[in-house]
XYZ file of C-alpha atoms in Angstrom:
575
model
C -32.294 6.041 34.721
C -29.475 8.225 33.505
C -29.173 9.268 29.883
C -25.843 7.512 30.106
C -27.701 4.309 29.306
C -27.633 5.316 25.667
C -23.896 4.656 25.604
C -21.980 2.086 23.605
C -19.948 -0.926 24.541
C -17.694 -3.155 22.569
C -14.671 -5.341 22.634
C -12.380 -6.789 20.004
C -12.918 -5.579 16.442
C -15.050 -7.956 14.360
C -14.938 -8.223 10.534
C -18.238 -7.220 8.972
C -19.398 -8.419 5.603
C -20.991 -5.069 4.804
C -17.535 -3.523 5.062
C -18.201 -1.424 8.152
C -16.117 -1.655 11.287
C -17.106 -1.354 14.916
C -14.469 0.176 17.163
C -16.330 1.714 20.063
C -16.364 1.433 23.830
C -18.914 2.056 26.563
C -20.063 5.580 25.802
C -21.527 7.626 28.618
C -22.304 10.610 26.385
C -20.674 13.518 24.670
C -18.478 15.815 26.709
C -19.827 19.354 26.764
C -17.022 21.109 28.587
C -13.436 21.806 27.646
C -11.431 19.663 30.044
C -8.540 22.136 29.948
C -10.471 24.602 32.110
C -10.342 22.034 34.911
C -6.643 21.305 34.463
C -3.702 23.313 35.842
C -1.558 22.223 32.891
C -1.094 24.926 30.243
C 1.690 23.273 28.285
C 1.820 24.556 24.693
C 4.854 22.559 23.570
C 2.976 20.747 20.801
C 1.576 23.970 19.350
C 4.977 25.642 19.605
C 6.721 22.767 17.808
C 4.071 22.646 15.076
C 4.355 26.405 14.571
C 8.101 26.171 14.148
C 7.792 23.260 11.711
C 5.105 24.998 9.667
C 7.160 28.195 9.282
C 10.760 26.993 9.126
C 10.799 23.368 7.922
C 12.688 22.847 4.656
C 9.697 21.303 2.842
C 5.984 22.062 2.809
C 4.016 20.074 5.368
C 0.362 19.361 6.096
C -0.206 20.657 9.618
C -3.474 18.786 10.123
C -1.859 15.487 9.144
C 0.877 16.045 11.718
C -1.752 16.837 14.332
C -3.510 13.559 13.537
C -0.223 11.692 14.025
C 0.352 13.452 17.352
C -3.174 12.728 18.574
C -2.937 9.036 17.670
C 0.428 8.805 19.437
C -1.046 10.364 22.585
C -4.066 8.058 22.812
C -1.903 5.000 22.156
C -0.078 5.771 25.405
C -3.335 5.359 27.355
C -5.545 2.267 27.610
C -6.410 -0.007 24.656
C -9.928 1.442 24.235
C -9.290 5.187 24.294
C -9.399 6.231 20.642
C -9.592 9.179 18.310
C -11.983 8.780 15.367
C -12.253 10.809 12.201
C -15.636 12.057 11.039
C -15.717 9.293 8.405
C -15.082 6.589 11.022
C -17.770 8.040 13.270
C -20.258 7.939 10.401
C -19.435 4.310 9.603
C -19.887 3.275 13.242
C -23.124 5.239 13.556
C -24.622 3.605 10.466
C -23.962 0.162 11.907
C -25.045 0.850 15.468
C -28.228 2.742 14.621
C -29.533 -0.395 12.954
C -30.181 0.979 9.464
C -28.680 2.784 6.487
C -29.829 4.025 3.088
C -28.755 2.084 0.018
C -29.648 -0.905 -2.180
C -29.555 -3.507 0.588
C -26.749 -5.960 -0.128
C -23.959 -7.465 1.909
C -20.876 -7.977 -0.218
C -17.249 -8.952 -0.473
C -14.636 -8.190 -3.116
C -13.454 -11.442 -4.674
C -10.936 -11.582 -7.541
C -11.354 -7.802 -8.107
C -15.105 -8.259 -8.496
C -17.995 -7.237 -6.231
C -19.764 -10.417 -5.069
C -23.143 -10.278 -3.325
C -23.083 -12.340 -0.143
C -26.660 -11.596 0.804
C -29.580 -9.541 -0.458
C -30.907 -8.171 2.834
C -34.466 -9.449 3.453
C -37.068 -6.781 2.837
C -34.631 -4.572 0.937
C -34.862 -3.335 -2.673
C -32.179 -5.706 -3.968
C -34.104 -8.749 -2.761
C -37.304 -7.489 -4.367
C -35.383 -6.838 -7.600
C -34.294 -10.478 -7.788
C -30.635 -10.132 -6.784
C -29.303 -13.371 -5.267
C -26.372 -14.402 -3.110
C -23.442 -15.125 -5.422
C -24.387 -12.520 -8.024
C -21.558 -10.310 -9.278
C -22.226 -6.595 -9.692
C -19.907 -5.728 -12.582
C -21.391 -2.445 -13.801
C -22.835 0.659 -12.134
C -24.573 3.236 -14.329
C -23.241 1.491 -17.427
C -19.582 1.613 -16.384
C -17.489 -1.412 -15.479
C -16.344 -1.389 -11.840
C -14.355 -4.646 -11.694
C -10.601 -4.372 -11.432
C -7.706 -3.898 -9.010
C -8.892 -0.405 -8.030
C -12.200 -1.727 -6.641
C -12.284 -1.090 -2.897
C -14.889 -1.243 -0.160
C -14.951 2.561 0.029
C -15.578 2.839 -3.688
C -18.387 0.274 -3.542
C -20.046 2.136 -0.681
C -19.934 5.419 -2.585
C -21.418 3.766 -5.685
C -24.229 1.840 -4.010
C -25.243 3.871 -0.974
C -27.330 6.978 -1.378
C -30.522 8.756 -0.287
C -33.660 6.651 -0.335
C -35.820 7.258 -3.364
C -32.854 7.662 -5.720
C -32.174 5.052 -8.378
C -29.078 3.232 -9.562
C -28.602 1.026 -12.642
C -26.600 -2.174 -12.086
C -25.098 -4.764 -14.411
C -25.280 -8.273 -12.910
C -23.741 -11.632 -13.841
C -24.300 -15.074 -12.373
C -21.596 -17.713 -12.242
C -22.701 -21.209 -13.166
C -19.244 -22.753 -12.906
C -19.332 -24.744 -9.687
C -15.629 -25.598 -9.758
C -14.637 -21.944 -9.824
C -12.625 -22.268 -13.047
C -11.486 -18.734 -13.843
C -11.216 -19.625 -17.525
C -14.949 -20.321 -17.745
C -16.813 -17.089 -18.540
C -19.691 -15.726 -16.505
C -23.133 -15.541 -17.998
C -24.082 -12.446 -19.973
C -24.679 -9.241 -18.060
C -28.299 -8.437 -17.263
C -29.386 -5.020 -16.057
C -31.387 -4.123 -12.961
C -32.604 -0.684 -11.843
C -32.918 -0.412 -8.067
C -34.518 2.347 -6.034
C -32.561 2.931 -2.842
C -34.364 2.638 0.477
C -33.768 2.582 4.217
C -32.187 -0.786 4.967
C -32.391 -2.485 8.376
C -29.176 -3.900 9.847
C -30.383 -6.796 11.967
C -28.588 -7.841 15.124
C -30.843 -10.741 16.157
C -30.112 -12.931 13.152
C -31.729 -16.217 14.210
C -34.706 -17.239 16.312
C -36.306 -20.698 16.438
C -37.331 -23.525 18.756
C -34.698 -26.256 18.979
C -36.457 -29.111 20.764
C -38.475 -29.841 23.904
C -39.708 -26.235 24.116
C -36.175 -24.748 24.248
C -35.807 -21.614 22.114
C -32.620 -20.314 20.506
C -31.595 -16.712 19.732
C -28.405 -15.577 17.982
C -27.444 -11.962 18.758
C -24.411 -10.597 16.879
C -24.288 -7.056 18.316
C -26.117 -4.695 20.680
C -27.352 -1.920 18.367
C -30.076 0.677 18.870
C -32.685 -1.765 17.527
C -31.481 -4.955 19.243
C -33.811 -4.772 22.247
C -36.838 -4.359 19.958
C -35.700 -7.238 17.743
C -35.058 -9.324 20.849
C -38.538 -8.629 22.228
C -40.162 -9.612 18.934
C -38.092 -12.790 18.734
C -38.895 -13.777 22.341
C -42.592 -13.234 21.671
C -42.313 -15.467 18.586
C -40.604 -18.201 20.605
C -43.296 -18.050 23.275
C -45.984 -18.309 20.590
C -44.225 -21.400 19.228
C -44.354 -23.035 22.658
C -40.899 -22.288 24.072
C -40.568 -22.141 27.858
C -36.779 -21.718 28.136
C -34.154 -20.138 25.900
C -30.528 -20.238 24.775
C -29.062 -16.802 23.957
C -25.983 -17.155 21.753
C -23.510 -14.285 22.247
C -20.444 -16.015 20.801
C -18.403 -13.534 18.795
C -20.609 -10.612 19.899
C -18.258 -7.694 20.528
C -20.766 -5.390 22.207
C -22.806 -2.297 21.426
C -25.286 -0.116 23.280
C -25.596 -0.497 27.035
C -29.288 0.409 26.889
C -30.000 -2.563 24.624
C -28.318 -4.934 27.077
C -30.198 -3.565 30.115
C -33.548 -3.628 28.285
C -32.967 -7.258 27.291
C -31.980 -8.220 30.837
C -35.106 -6.539 32.224
C -37.166 -9.262 30.569
C -35.474 -12.017 32.614
C -35.053 -10.344 36.012
C -37.374 -9.325 38.804
C -37.584 -5.640 39.659
C -34.749 -4.051 41.613
C -31.945 -6.515 40.874
C -28.507 -5.201 39.970
C -27.385 -5.348 36.336
C -24.128 -3.372 36.241
C -22.515 -0.278 37.717
C -19.840 2.114 36.474
C -17.289 4.065 38.495
C -14.102 6.047 37.882
C -11.791 8.670 39.380
C -13.871 11.584 38.070
C -17.053 9.597 37.379
C -19.287 8.923 40.398
C -20.818 5.486 40.700
C -23.929 4.907 38.580
C -26.034 1.809 39.212
C -28.216 0.162 36.582
C -30.933 -2.055 38.049
C -33.821 -4.019 36.591
C -36.884 -1.810 36.349
C -39.799 -4.279 36.439
C -40.685 -7.938 36.879
C -39.709 -9.375 33.528
C -42.251 -11.307 31.508
C -39.680 -14.114 31.067
C -38.438 -14.150 34.662
C -39.779 -17.703 35.020
C -37.845 -18.994 31.980
C -34.601 -20.898 32.531
C -31.919 -19.333 30.340
C -28.477 -20.378 29.109
C -26.018 -17.900 27.570
C -23.282 -19.010 25.157
C -20.023 -17.026 25.241
C -16.471 -17.399 23.947
C -13.197 -15.485 23.872
C -14.687 -12.975 21.401
C -17.758 -12.121 23.487
C -17.071 -8.670 24.889
C -18.403 -5.699 26.832
C -22.209 -5.606 26.463
C -22.130 -9.381 26.041
C -20.167 -9.604 29.280
C -22.624 -7.330 31.059
C -25.499 -9.545 29.885
C -23.772 -12.765 30.946
C -22.371 -11.302 34.175
C -25.718 -9.946 35.370
C -27.447 -13.292 34.845
C -24.581 -15.145 36.520
C -24.387 -12.839 39.545
C -28.161 -13.015 40.035
C -28.127 -16.819 39.639
C -30.687 -16.455 36.856
C -28.903 -18.148 33.988
C -26.266 -20.707 33.121
C -23.179 -19.427 31.279
C -21.770 -21.974 28.809
C -18.557 -21.745 26.796
C -15.126 -20.202 27.342
C -13.871 -17.144 29.252
C -15.031 -13.962 27.548
C -12.790 -11.220 26.141
C -12.517 -8.988 29.220
C -13.471 -5.508 28.000
C -14.715 -3.459 30.932
C -13.705 0.151 30.312
C -16.126 3.061 29.923
C -15.596 5.797 27.349
C -17.007 9.319 27.128
C -17.064 11.004 23.745
C -15.752 14.545 23.158
C -16.057 16.394 19.861
C -12.683 17.398 18.408
C -12.558 19.966 15.564
C -10.601 19.014 12.451
C -9.894 21.627 9.792
C -9.694 19.037 7.008
C -12.542 16.625 7.652
C -14.857 18.353 10.098
C -15.406 17.228 13.681
C -13.741 14.071 14.866
C -14.221 12.546 18.288
C -12.083 11.535 21.254
C -13.498 8.545 23.085
C -11.754 8.762 26.428
C -11.858 6.075 29.101
C -13.364 7.638 32.234
C -14.528 4.638 34.280
C -14.748 0.867 34.596
C -17.873 -1.246 34.722
C -18.560 -3.856 37.371
C -21.005 -6.742 37.637
C -23.573 -6.675 40.487
C -21.290 -8.663 42.799
C -18.524 -6.082 42.319
C -16.380 -7.899 39.750
C -14.277 -5.811 37.379
C -14.439 -7.394 33.927
C -11.502 -5.558 32.316
C -8.482 -7.760 31.738
C -4.973 -6.420 32.459
C -3.299 -3.938 30.110
C -0.334 -1.609 30.201
C 3.374 -2.105 30.682
C 4.498 -5.673 30.224
C 1.160 -6.820 28.758
C 0.784 -7.600 25.053
C -2.927 -6.795 24.870
C -3.222 -7.629 21.172
C -1.667 -11.060 21.736
C -4.296 -12.217 24.219
C -5.746 -14.977 22.026
C -2.323 -16.468 21.327
C -1.524 -16.261 25.049
C -4.687 -18.196 25.861
C -3.713 -20.899 23.393
C -0.191 -21.091 24.817
C -1.462 -21.323 28.403
C -3.885 -24.079 27.464
C -6.971 -22.300 28.809
C -8.911 -22.681 25.561
C -8.567 -26.442 25.913
C -8.567 -27.101 29.675
C -10.806 -25.492 32.270
C -8.122 -25.829 34.948
C -5.809 -23.595 32.868
C -8.062 -20.516 32.935
C -5.990 -17.599 34.207
C -7.600 -14.711 36.121
C -5.856 -11.536 37.235
C -8.177 -11.142 40.243
C -8.032 -14.019 42.716
C -10.543 -12.416 45.098
C -13.737 -14.461 45.314
C -17.035 -12.623 44.867
C -20.424 -14.069 45.726
C -23.535 -14.398 43.588
C -27.033 -13.840 44.949
C -27.154 -17.435 46.201
C -23.575 -17.399 47.442
C -21.678 -19.079 44.600
C -18.035 -18.031 44.170
C -17.211 -16.048 41.012
C -14.075 -14.180 39.957
C -13.283 -11.007 38.030
C -10.269 -9.323 36.499
C -10.490 -10.777 33.035
C -13.869 -11.479 31.504
C -16.707 -13.776 32.533
C -15.711 -17.333 33.406
C -18.453 -19.757 32.314
C -20.296 -22.113 34.640
C -19.896 -24.887 32.064
C -16.658 -25.021 30.067
C -16.555 -25.998 26.378
C -12.999 -26.582 25.063
C -11.729 -25.481 21.682
C -11.198 -28.445 19.365
C -7.445 -29.029 19.602
C -7.270 -31.901 17.124
C -5.935 -31.657 13.595
C -9.026 -33.390 12.221
C -10.609 -30.142 11.065
C -7.696 -29.015 8.882
C -9.447 -29.580 5.529
C -12.591 -27.803 6.710
C -10.529 -24.892 8.030
C -8.753 -24.498 4.690
C -12.014 -24.569 2.752
C -13.561 -21.945 5.031
C -10.656 -19.532 5.348
C -9.758 -19.548 1.657
C -13.381 -18.744 0.782
C -13.617 -21.857 -1.389
C -16.539 -23.338 0.523
C -18.497 -20.074 0.385
C -17.832 -19.566 -3.337
C -18.776 -23.151 -4.135
C -22.068 -22.687 -2.317
C -22.914 -19.688 -4.516
C -22.239 -21.524 -7.754
C -23.940 -24.752 -6.599
C -27.106 -22.784 -5.909
C -26.857 -21.078 -9.321
C -26.690 -24.480 -11.027
C -29.783 -25.771 -9.219
C -32.054 -22.714 -9.074
C -34.474 -24.291 -11.574
C -35.092 -27.177 -9.132
C -37.173 -25.118 -6.694
C -34.562 -25.267 -3.938
C -36.639 -23.393 -1.370
C -39.099 -26.278 -1.259
C -37.008 -29.246 -2.380
C -33.629 -28.795 -0.665
C -32.845 -31.022 2.317
C -29.914 -33.134 3.496
C -31.661 -36.257 2.222
C -33.077 -34.851 -1.029
C -31.895 -36.310 -4.335
C -30.655 -32.860 -5.346
C -28.179 -32.878 -2.472
C -27.232 -36.564 -2.421
C -26.683 -36.901 -6.199
C -23.334 -38.748 -6.585
C -22.213 -36.477 -9.432
C -23.641 -33.009 -8.774
C -24.641 -33.241 -5.111
C -23.018 -31.628 -2.097
C -20.339 -34.213 -1.291
C -18.974 -34.583 -4.820
C -19.047 -30.836 -5.394
C -17.112 -29.787 -2.307
C -14.663 -32.681 -2.710
C -13.871 -31.509 -6.258
C -13.399 -27.946 -5.024
C -11.031 -29.110 -2.264
C -8.923 -31.192 -4.612
C -8.812 -28.396 -7.172
C -7.298 -25.956 -4.666
C -4.866 -28.511 -3.241
C -6.636 -29.234 0.050
C -5.948 -32.777 1.217
C -9.281 -34.594 1.388
C -9.760 -36.666 4.562
C -9.209 -40.403 4.366
C -12.650 -42.036 4.493
C -11.145 -45.363 5.572
C -10.584 -44.006 9.105
C -13.295 -43.016 11.595
C -11.618 -39.645 12.107
C -11.591 -39.019 8.360
C -15.247 -39.955 7.973
C -16.181 -37.599 10.813
C -14.314 -34.739 9.177
C -15.958 -35.411 5.816
C -19.326 -35.275 7.561
C -18.423 -31.922 9.170
C -17.343 -30.508 5.802
C -20.549 -31.594 4.078
C -22.729 -30.228 6.897
C -20.891 -26.880 6.804
C -21.240 -26.761 3.008
C -24.945 -27.593 3.300
C -25.417 -24.831 5.883
C -23.817 -22.294 3.524
C -26.051 -23.436 0.667
C -29.100 -23.134 2.937
C -28.042 -19.600 3.884
C -27.971 -18.614 0.203
C -31.366 -20.207 -0.475
C -33.372 -19.643 2.709
C -31.525 -16.994 4.703
C -29.726 -16.511 7.998
C -32.305 -18.110 10.270
C -32.309 -21.385 8.337
C -28.500 -21.317 8.209
C -28.252 -21.212 12.003
C -30.783 -24.023 12.337
C -28.376 -26.218 10.384
C -25.284 -24.970 12.245
C -26.759 -25.637 15.702
C -27.143 -29.320 14.864
C -24.107 -30.998 16.395
C -22.882 -27.731 17.965
C -21.235 -28.752 21.264
C -22.149 -25.438 22.946
C -25.809 -25.791 22.021
C -26.006 -29.473 22.863
C -24.533 -28.896 26.342
C -26.860 -25.941 26.959
C -29.833 -28.086 25.925
C -28.756 -30.821 28.319
C -28.406 -28.380 31.213
C -31.722 -26.648 30.549
C -33.563 -29.972 30.396
C -32.021 -31.289 33.629
C -34.758 -31.540 36.253
C -32.603 -30.264 39.109
C -30.766 -27.396 37.384
C -33.284 -24.630 38.152
C -35.537 -24.076 41.170
C -37.941 -21.441 42.508
C -38.110 -19.524 45.753
C -40.801 -16.951 46.491
C -41.880 -17.180 42.882
C -38.408 -16.472 41.482
C -36.446 -18.855 39.257
C -32.834 -19.514 40.265
C -29.942 -21.521 38.886
C -28.747 -24.309 41.176
C -25.086 -25.308 41.129
C -23.047 -27.291 43.634
C -21.474 -24.401 45.545
C -24.649 -22.371 46.099
C -25.185 -21.489 49.765
C -28.843 -22.416 49.392
C -30.109 -25.982 49.569
C -32.721 -27.830 47.597
C -34.888 -27.823 50.732
C -35.223 -24.033 50.610
C -36.167 -24.021 46.919
C -39.027 -25.512 44.991
C -37.658 -27.567 42.125
C -38.466 -26.271 38.657
């Protein structure tokens, strides 16, 4: 296998609560040669113009800043995923994708000019020091940090540092569940934390749903994802699972090697996973390397319009090999391959050019990259999908490539714009979720969950909290009354409980609020257990996996059976 497998993939940028951003493509490796020696073009116009400006321009100029502007302008004329990154951006991406960093171990946001802890990372020094979700870090080394000049960059510089070093923090806890800004926080208490190496998990949930069906939530493909995935699959098997749902919704990509290693566990040896090819990049095939230990497990993969690149490789390989059922909506459509070249920068050290050199293709030959270039508003793709109706109606899905490709069993599949699911799940087009949407996007629901937990910490929430517990159903201080008060306080119109639609929305709001509270008390895994209840994607995947005639075996191999397969039930043993 080529060393190119250590490359990166990703799609649309995703917001990260730890204030890092992922903006990478499929990396084949670092370029070692100066491309100019292979090019007949020796045009020095840019250097000539910069020289003239530097010497003769009426005002002083920063040459390096002008070069940065020129470089960004050049790459913007190419494809959407060719990029130039500064050394700082490279470092931020590396920290995220390597699966660990050194610091105090908190995920945070800045809320009302104050640093709010969203999560104390399990196993990290902050968790062991007693820091909780919802805590405000208001002092570092005795100095106040709250105020309009508090930024993510400043927080990172204050809190991150070499393992073994210490930092003194001043913490407050808010016990005002209604979020009244006039009500003061509790007194500051001090905590000294010794920094350590902090894991950045990418498999954030793993549990058995029902009837021996396991569930895994994977949010990125980092350097540690395949190891995390293996551990989680082993745990599911120990708990009695015999099939699995892999949730890749919102997963923008990551390392190719992680995706291929994960796929190895579900495929028999020698099956195609993906191949890459470009004008100056010869075809490279990536195939399964052994008979996977879970090759007899039926599998369903959940995708949506924000599942990209490595997620699309994972879904596409299972679809083309008729090994898994793809459930959801058409994926993002990011199928370009980048190679990284070091670029010297006099001001900030070496930057990097990530240049598109090839495309990737599923085993059947499908190109996943959606159209770009002249006449295409690439950044407006989501709005275009809404306008076309494809997020709501399966018949409205638009593909740039109308050529039919065939899976291993002869099913028709199409390329040219992401992976089209086998089972379509529409976006909720009703207005019934308006109140919930406002509570989520304003942050009110999240903030209320922090303060609700603070008010009830003395009630042993880890053991006593449930949807039917008296703590949660209390008519005055329970979940429903709390979130209703928060909604009314911020001007959100509370649903009318006299109508069935209104009652259903109230139920959704309370469940979402409960899930957020559970996340603060019990962590990410418990949060996803709550969220999967009533999740249409998960419920449909469960139904399909438990159907007696959905999967069959031939020569010891498990295959997905759908109506247009060129193989009949008589040639397969039913699973």
